[in-house]
GROMACS .gro file of C-alpha atoms in nm:
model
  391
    1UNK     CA    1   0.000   0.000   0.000
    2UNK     CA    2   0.147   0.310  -0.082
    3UNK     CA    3   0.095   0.596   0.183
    4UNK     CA    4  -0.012   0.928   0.038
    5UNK     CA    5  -0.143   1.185   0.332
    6UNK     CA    6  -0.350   1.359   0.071
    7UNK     CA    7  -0.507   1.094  -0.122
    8UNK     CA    8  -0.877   1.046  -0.096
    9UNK     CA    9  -0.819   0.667   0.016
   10UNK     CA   10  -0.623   0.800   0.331
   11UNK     CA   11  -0.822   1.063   0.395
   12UNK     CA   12  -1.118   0.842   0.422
   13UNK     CA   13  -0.945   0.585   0.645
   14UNK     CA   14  -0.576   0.613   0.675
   15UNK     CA   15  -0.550   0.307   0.927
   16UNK     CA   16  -0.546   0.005   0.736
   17UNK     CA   17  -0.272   0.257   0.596
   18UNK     CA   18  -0.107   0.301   0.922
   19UNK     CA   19  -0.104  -0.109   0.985
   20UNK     CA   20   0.091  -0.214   0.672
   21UNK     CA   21   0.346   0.082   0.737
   22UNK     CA   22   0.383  -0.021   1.089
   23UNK     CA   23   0.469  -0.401   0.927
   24UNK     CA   24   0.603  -0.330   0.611
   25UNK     CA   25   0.816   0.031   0.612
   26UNK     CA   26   0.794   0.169   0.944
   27UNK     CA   27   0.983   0.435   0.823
   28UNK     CA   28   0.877   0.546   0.466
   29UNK     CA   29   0.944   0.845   0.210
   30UNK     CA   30   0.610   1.029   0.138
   31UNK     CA   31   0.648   1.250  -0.180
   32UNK     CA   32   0.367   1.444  -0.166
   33UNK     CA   33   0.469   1.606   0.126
   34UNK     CA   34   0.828   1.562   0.132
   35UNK     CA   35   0.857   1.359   0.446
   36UNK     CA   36   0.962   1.053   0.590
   37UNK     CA   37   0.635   0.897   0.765
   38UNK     CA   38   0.769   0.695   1.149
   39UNK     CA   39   0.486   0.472   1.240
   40UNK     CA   40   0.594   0.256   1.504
   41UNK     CA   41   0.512   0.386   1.898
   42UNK     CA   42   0.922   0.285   2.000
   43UNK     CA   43   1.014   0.507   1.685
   44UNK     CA   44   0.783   0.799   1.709
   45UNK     CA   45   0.825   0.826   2.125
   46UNK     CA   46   1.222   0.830   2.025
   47UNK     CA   47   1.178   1.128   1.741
   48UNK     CA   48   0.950   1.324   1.999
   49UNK     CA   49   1.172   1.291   2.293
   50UNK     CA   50   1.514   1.326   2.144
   51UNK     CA   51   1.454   1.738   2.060
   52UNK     CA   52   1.807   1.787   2.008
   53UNK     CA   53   1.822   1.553   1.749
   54UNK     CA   54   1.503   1.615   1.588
   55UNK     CA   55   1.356   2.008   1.584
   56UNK     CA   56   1.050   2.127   1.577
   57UNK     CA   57   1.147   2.412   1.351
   58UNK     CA   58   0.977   2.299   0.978
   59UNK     CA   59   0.634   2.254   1.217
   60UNK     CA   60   0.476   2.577   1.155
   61UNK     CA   61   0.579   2.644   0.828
   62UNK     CA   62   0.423   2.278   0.713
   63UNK     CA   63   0.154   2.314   0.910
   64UNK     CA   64   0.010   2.701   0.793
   65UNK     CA   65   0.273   2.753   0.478
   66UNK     CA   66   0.177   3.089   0.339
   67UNK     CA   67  -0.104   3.127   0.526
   68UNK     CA   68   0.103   3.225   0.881
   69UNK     CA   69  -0.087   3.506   1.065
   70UNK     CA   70   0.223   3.526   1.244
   71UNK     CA   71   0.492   3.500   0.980
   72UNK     CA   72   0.866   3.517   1.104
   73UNK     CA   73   0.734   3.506   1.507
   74UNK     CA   74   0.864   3.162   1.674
   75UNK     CA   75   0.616   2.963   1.816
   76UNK     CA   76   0.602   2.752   2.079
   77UNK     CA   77   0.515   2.434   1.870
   78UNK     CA   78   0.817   2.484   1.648
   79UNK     CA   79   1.012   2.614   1.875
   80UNK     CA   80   1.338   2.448   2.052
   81UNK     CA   81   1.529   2.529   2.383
   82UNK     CA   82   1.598   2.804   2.554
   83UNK     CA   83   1.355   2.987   2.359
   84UNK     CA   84   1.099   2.692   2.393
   85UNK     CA   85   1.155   2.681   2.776
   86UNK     CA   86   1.101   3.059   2.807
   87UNK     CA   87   0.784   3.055   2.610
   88UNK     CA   88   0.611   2.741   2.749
   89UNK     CA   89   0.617   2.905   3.103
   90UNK     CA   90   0.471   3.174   2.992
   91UNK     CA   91   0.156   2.965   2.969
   92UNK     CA   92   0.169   2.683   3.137
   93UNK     CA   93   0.064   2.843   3.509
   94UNK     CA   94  -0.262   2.932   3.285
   95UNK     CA   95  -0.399   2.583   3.202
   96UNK     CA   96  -0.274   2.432   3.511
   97UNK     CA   97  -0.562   2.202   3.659
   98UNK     CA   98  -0.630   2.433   3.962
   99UNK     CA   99  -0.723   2.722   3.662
  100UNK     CA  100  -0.915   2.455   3.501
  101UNK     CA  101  -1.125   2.367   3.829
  102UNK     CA  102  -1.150   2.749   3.887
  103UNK     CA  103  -1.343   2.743   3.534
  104UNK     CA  104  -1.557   2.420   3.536
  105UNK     CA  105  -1.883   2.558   3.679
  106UNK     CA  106  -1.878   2.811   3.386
  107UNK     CA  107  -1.768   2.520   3.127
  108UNK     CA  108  -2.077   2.296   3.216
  109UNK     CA  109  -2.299   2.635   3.200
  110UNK     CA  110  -2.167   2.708   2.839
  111UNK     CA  111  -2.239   2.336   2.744
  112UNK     CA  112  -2.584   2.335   2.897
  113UNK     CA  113  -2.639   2.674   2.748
  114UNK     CA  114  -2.524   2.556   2.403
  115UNK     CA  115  -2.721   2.222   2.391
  116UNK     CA  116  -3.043   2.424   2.494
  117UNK     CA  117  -3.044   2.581   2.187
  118UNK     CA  118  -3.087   2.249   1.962
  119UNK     CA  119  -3.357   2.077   1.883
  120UNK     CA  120  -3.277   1.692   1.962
  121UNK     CA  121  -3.585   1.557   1.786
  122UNK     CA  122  -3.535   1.719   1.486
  123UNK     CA  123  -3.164   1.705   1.490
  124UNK     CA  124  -2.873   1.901   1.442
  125UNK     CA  125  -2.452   1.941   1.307
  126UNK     CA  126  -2.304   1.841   1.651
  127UNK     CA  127  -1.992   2.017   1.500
  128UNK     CA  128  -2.174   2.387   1.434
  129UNK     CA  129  -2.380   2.311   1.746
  130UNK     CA  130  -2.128   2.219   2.014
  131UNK     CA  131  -1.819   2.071   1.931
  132UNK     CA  132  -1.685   2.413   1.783
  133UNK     CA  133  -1.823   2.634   1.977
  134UNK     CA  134  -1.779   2.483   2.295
  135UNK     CA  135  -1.370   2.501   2.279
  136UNK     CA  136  -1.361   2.854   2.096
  137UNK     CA  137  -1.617   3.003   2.363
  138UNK     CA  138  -1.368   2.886   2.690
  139UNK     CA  139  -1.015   2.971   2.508
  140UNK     CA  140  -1.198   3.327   2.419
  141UNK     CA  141  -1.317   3.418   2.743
  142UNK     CA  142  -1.003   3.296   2.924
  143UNK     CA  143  -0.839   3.560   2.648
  144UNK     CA  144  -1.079   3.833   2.704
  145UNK     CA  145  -1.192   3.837   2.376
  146UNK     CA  146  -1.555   3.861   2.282
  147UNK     CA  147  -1.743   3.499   2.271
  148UNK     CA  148  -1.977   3.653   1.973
  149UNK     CA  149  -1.664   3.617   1.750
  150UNK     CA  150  -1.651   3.238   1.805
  151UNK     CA  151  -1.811   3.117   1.443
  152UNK     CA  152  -1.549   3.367   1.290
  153UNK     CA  153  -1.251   3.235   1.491
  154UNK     CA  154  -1.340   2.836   1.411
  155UNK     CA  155  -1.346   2.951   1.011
  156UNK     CA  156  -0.985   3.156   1.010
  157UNK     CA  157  -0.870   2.786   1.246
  158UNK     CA  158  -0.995   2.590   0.974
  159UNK     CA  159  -0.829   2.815   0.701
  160UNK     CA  160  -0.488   2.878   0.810
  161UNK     CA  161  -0.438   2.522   0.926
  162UNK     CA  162  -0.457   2.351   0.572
  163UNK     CA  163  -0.130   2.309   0.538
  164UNK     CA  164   0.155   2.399   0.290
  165UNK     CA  165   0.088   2.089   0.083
  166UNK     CA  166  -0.293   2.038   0.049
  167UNK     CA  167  -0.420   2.126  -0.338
  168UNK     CA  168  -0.651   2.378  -0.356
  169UNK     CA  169  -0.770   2.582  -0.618
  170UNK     CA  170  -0.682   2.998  -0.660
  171UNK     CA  171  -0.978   3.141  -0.539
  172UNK     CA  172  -0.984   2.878  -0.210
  173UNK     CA  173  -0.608   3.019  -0.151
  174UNK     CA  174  -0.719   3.409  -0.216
  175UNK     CA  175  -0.997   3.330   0.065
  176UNK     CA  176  -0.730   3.164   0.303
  177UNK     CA  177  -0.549   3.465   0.257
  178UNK     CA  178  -0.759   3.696   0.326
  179UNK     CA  179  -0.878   3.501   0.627
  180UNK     CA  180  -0.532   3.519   0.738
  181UNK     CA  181  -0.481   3.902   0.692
  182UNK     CA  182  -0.806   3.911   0.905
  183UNK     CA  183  -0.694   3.670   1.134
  184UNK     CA  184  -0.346   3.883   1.237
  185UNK     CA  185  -0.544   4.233   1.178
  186UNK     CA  186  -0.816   4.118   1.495
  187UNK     CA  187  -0.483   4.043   1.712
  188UNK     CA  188  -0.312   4.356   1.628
  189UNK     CA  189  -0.645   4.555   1.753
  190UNK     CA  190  -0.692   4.329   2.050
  191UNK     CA  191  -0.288   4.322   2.160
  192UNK     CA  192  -0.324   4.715   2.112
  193UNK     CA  193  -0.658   4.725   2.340
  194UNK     CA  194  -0.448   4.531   2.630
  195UNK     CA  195  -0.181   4.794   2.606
  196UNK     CA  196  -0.444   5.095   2.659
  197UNK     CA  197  -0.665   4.924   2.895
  198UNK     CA  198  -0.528   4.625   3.031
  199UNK     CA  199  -0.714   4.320   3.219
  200UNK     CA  200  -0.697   4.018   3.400
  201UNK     CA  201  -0.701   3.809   3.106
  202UNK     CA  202  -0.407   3.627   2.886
  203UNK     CA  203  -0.341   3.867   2.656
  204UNK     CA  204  -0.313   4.143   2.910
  205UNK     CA  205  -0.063   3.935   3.103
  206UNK     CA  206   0.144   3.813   2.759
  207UNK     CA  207   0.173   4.223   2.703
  208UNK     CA  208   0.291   4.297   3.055
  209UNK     CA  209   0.553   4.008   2.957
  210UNK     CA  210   0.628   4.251   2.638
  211UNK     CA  211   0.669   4.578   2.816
  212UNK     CA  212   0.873   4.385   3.047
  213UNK     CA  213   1.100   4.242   2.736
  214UNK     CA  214   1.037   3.893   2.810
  215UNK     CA  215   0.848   3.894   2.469
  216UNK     CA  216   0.870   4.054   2.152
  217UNK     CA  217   0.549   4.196   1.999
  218UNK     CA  218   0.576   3.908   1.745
  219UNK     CA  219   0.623   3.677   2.016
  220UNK     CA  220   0.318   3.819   2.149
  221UNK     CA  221   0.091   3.745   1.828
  222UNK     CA  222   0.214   3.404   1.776
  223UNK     CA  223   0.081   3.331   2.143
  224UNK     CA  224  -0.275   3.469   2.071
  225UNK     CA  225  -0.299   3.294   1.710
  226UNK     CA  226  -0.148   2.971   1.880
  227UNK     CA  227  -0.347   2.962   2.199
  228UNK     CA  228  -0.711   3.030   1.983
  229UNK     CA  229  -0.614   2.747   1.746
  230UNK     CA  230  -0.480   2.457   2.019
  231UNK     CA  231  -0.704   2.599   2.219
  232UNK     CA  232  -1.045   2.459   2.008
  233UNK     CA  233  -0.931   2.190   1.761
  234UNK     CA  234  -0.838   1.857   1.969
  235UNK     CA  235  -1.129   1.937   2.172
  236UNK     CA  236  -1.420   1.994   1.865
  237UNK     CA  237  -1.251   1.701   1.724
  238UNK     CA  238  -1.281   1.494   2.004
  239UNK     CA  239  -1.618   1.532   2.045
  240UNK     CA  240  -1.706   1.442   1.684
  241UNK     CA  241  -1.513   1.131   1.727
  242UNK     CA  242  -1.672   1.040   2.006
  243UNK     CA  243  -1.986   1.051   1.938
  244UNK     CA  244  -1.941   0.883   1.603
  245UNK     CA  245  -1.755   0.591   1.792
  246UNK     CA  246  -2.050   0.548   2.029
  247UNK     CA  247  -2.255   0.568   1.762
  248UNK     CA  248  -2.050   0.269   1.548
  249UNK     CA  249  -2.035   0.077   1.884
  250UNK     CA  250  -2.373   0.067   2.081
  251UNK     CA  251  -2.183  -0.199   2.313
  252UNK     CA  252  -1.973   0.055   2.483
  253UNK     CA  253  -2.228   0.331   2.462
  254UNK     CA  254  -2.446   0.103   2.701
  255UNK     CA  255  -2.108   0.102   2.927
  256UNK     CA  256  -2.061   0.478   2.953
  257UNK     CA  257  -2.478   0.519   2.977
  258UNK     CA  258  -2.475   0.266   3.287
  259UNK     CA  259  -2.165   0.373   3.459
  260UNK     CA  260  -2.116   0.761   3.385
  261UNK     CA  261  -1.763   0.766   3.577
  262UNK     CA  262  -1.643   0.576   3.239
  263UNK     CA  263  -1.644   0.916   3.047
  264UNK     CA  264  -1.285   1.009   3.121
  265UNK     CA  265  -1.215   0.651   3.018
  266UNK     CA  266  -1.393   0.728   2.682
  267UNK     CA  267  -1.211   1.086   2.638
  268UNK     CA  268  -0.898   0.848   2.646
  269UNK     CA  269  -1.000   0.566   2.430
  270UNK     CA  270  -1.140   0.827   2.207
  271UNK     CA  271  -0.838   1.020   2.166
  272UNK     CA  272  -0.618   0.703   2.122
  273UNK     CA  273  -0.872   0.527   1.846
  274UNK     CA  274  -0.868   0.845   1.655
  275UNK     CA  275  -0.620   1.124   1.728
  276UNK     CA  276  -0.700   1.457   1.640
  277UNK     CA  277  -0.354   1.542   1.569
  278UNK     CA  278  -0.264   1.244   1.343
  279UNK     CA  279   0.083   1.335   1.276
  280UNK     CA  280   0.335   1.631   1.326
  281UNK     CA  281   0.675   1.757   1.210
  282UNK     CA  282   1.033   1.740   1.310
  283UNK     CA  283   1.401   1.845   1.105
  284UNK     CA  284   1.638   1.608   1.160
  285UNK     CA  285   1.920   1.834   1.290
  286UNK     CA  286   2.240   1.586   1.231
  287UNK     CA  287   2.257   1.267   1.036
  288UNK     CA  288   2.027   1.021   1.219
  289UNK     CA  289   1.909   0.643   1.198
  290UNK     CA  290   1.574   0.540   1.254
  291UNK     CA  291   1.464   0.156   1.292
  292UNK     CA  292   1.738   0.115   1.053
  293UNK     CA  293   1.688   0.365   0.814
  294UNK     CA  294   1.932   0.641   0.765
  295UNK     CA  295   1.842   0.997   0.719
  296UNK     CA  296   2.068   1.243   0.629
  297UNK     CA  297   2.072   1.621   0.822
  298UNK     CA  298   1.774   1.841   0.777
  299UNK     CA  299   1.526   1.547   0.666
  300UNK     CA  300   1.154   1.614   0.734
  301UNK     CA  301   1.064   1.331   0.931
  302UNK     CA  302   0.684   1.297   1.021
  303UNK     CA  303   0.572   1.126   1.376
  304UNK     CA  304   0.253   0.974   1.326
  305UNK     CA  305   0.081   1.000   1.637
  306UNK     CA  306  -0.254   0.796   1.507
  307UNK     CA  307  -0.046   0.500   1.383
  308UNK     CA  308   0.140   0.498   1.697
  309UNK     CA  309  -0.178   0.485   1.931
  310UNK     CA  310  -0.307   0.190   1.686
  311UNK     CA  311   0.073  -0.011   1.766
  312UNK     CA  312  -0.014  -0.379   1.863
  313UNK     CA  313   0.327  -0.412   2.016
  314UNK     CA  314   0.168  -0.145   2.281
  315UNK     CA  315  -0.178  -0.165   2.299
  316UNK     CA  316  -0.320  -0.518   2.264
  317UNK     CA  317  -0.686  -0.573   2.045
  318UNK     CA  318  -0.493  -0.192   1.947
  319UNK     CA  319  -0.836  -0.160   1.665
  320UNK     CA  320  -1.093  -0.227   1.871
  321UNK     CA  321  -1.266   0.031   2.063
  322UNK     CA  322  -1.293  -0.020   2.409
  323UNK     CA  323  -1.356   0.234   2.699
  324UNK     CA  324  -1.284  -0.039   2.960
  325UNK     CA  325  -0.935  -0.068   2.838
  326UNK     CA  326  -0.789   0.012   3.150
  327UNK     CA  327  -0.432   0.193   3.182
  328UNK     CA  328  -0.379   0.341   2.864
  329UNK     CA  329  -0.150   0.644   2.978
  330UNK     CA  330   0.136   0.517   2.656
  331UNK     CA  331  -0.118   0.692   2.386
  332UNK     CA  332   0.029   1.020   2.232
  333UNK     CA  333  -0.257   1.202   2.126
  334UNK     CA  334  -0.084   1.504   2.271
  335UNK     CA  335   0.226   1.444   2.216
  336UNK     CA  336   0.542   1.356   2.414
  337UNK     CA  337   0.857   1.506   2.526
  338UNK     CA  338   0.895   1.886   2.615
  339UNK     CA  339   0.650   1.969   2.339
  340UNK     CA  340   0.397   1.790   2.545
  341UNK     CA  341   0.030   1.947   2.483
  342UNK     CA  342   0.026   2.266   2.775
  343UNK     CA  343  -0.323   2.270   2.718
  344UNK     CA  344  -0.406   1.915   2.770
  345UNK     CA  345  -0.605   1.942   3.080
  346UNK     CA  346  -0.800   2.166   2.964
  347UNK     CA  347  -0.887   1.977   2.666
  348UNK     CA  348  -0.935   1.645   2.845
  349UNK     CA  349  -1.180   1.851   3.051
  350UNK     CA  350  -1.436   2.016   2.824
  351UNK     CA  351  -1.474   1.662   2.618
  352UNK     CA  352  -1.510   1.476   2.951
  353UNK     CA  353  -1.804   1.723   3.081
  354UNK     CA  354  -1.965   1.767   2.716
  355UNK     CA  355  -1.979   1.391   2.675
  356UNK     CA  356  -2.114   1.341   2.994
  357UNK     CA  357  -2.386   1.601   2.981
  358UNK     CA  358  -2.453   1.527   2.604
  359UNK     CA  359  -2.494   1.182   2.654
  360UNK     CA  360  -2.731   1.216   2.986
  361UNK     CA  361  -2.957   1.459   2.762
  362UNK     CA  362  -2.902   1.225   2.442
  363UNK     CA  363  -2.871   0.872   2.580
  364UNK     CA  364  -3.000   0.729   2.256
  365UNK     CA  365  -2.812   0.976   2.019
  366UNK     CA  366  -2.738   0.882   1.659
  367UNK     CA  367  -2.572   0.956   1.364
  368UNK     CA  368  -2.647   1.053   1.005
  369UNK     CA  369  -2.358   0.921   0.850
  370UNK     CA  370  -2.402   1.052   0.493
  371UNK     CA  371  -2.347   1.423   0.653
  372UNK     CA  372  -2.024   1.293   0.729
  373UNK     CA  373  -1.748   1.558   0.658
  374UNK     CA  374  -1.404   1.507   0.728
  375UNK     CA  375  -1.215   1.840   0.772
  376UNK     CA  376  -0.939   1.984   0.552
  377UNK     CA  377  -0.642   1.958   0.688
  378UNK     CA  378  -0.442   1.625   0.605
  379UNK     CA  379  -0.255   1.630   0.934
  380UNK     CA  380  -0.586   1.696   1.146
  381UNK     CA  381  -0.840   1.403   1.172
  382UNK     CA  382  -1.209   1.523   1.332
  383UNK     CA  383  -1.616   1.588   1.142
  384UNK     CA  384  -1.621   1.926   1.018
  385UNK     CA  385  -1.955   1.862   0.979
  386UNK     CA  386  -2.191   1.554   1.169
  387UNK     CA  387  -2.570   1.568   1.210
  388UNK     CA  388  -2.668   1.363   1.537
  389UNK     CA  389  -3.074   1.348   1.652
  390UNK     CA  390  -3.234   1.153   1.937
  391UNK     CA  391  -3.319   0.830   1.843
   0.00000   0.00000   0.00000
């Protein structure tokens, strides 16, 4: 099988992909996007933890290509020590789990709040409804930034994260584009607001680390574009994986409906079966040799998380869904190493309360599968678009 990350046959279901890889070429040349794929959990847990070998400088540039808000700013995905150490504690106090408990009350409003506005019987996109939202309206208000903006945020997301090697046609690019102008042109305005008038919120206390020269004003507008895009997608697309999985396996929907303290189980299970971020990038930064293979300096090489969290040699039954799979801590749906997801609490949070609160409202939810929209980015894996209704 050859593995292409922008063929329609991957896009559609890249793990029978993933399997032959893992048996076949565990590490493997990908044209298309210039990379060389590492599939096995021993090889991509070595590539994520070994930073000095492997940088995380090509990541942004893959990952937005022209369409940077924030072009020439380092961020702190691509970003490699000191200046990753400096930047990551920047943030990390912020989505520390005592924050997160300071915020839950107001999370499980904004769910309620959200789901109150659908209309179970007659159904409704999940994804418009409450998976997008949901994420967008928490990371804005921790940022100070009006919630009413949410829809607008979740498009420029979507945009700017195609990725430098998806095909798309001239006028999709001239809307990215423009998206992307718009995108950096609302920061600029709101990082120029928390000079004049600042608050209690993030990007007050990023530009108090600015006027204190602990961050550059780039620095500054990476953080904001970074924090609003991590900030919503593993979430949304947790949620639309979940429910989808329930909805494929009524077994362990009975589970989770009979024993409700399963639902952080299911978050796991959910981000393990099908991870969000399916793959990321690293440079090789000296000649390296992986599972054999030799790679000379500066080779792309591509960790791919999702085939990784499917490794028999890790997980056993590793394709079949299970919430009562027990201990399951190994999966790298956010990553590993010192690039380990800061936001991951968080994250873990808002899909374990949505679930649980979806599910008690909608115990018999389903599906329509032919609604069924993938989203656009080859490197992402989550519905853009999934109508559920109450059976």
């Amino acid at each position: 099988m050859t593995f292409d990350p922008l063929s329609p046959e991957v896009r559609e279901n890249p793990y029978p992909f993933y399997a032959d890889m893992r048996v076949n070429d565990p590490v493997s040349f990908c044209p298309t996007v210039n990379t060389w794929a590492v599939t096995r959990h021993e090889d991509v847990k070595h590539v994520l933890k070994n930073h000095q070998l492997f940088s995380s400088d090509p990541l942004i540039q893959i990952a937005f290509g022209e369409f940077n808000p924030a072009p020439g700013a380092p961020y702190l995905l691509s970003s490699d020590p000191p200046e990753h150490s400096r930047l990551r504690k920047l943030v990390a106090t912020a989505f520390s789990k005592k924050f997160v408990d300071s915020i839950a009350a107001s999370i499980e409003k904004m769910i309620n709040e959200l789901l109150d506005e659908t209309s179970p019987k007659d159904g409704f996109d999940l994804m418009d409804a409450l998976a997008s939202p949901l994420p967008v309206t928490v990371i804005a208000d921790v940022m100070g930034i009006d919630a009413s903006m949410g829809p607008t945020f979740r498009r420029w997301s979507n945009q700017v994260t195609v990725g430098v090697n998806q095909t798309i046609s001239t006028e999709e690019r001239a809307a990215i584009q423009q998206d992307a102008r718009e995108f950096r042109a609302y920061f600029i305005d709101r990082i120029a607001a928390a000079r004049r008038n600042p608050g209690s919120d993030i990007i007050s206390a990023l530009v108090r680390q600015e006027e204190g020269a602990v961050l550059t004003p780039d620095e500054v507008m990476a953080m904001c574009v970074l924090l609003l895009i991590a900030g919503n997608e593993t979430t949304t697309s947790t949620l639309g994986n979940a429910i989808l999985l329930l909805t494929q396996h009524p077994d362990q929907r009975k589970l989770v409906l009979q024993d409700p303290s399963l639902t952080p189980a299911l978050v796991e299970e959910v981000l393990r079966f099908i991870s969000p971020i399916q793959m990321l990038f690293r440079r090789a930064t000296e000649d390296v040799v992986i599972n054999g293979v030799s790679l000379p300096k500066d080779t792309i090489v591509m960790p791919v998380y999702a085939s990784a969290n499917r490794d028999e040699a890790v997980f056993e039954r590793a394709d079949q869904f299970d919430v009562t799979r027990g201990d399951i801590s190994q999966h790298m749906a956010f990553g590993h190493g010192i690039h380990f997801c800061v936001g991951q609490a968080l994250g873990r949070h808002e899909a374990t309360v949505a679930l649980r609160i979806l599910l008690r409202r909608m115990p018999q939810i389903a599906c329509d599968f032919s609604s069924l929209q993938w989203n656009d980015s080859f490197y992402l894996r989550g519905p853009k678009h999934l109508r559920v209704a109450a059976a």
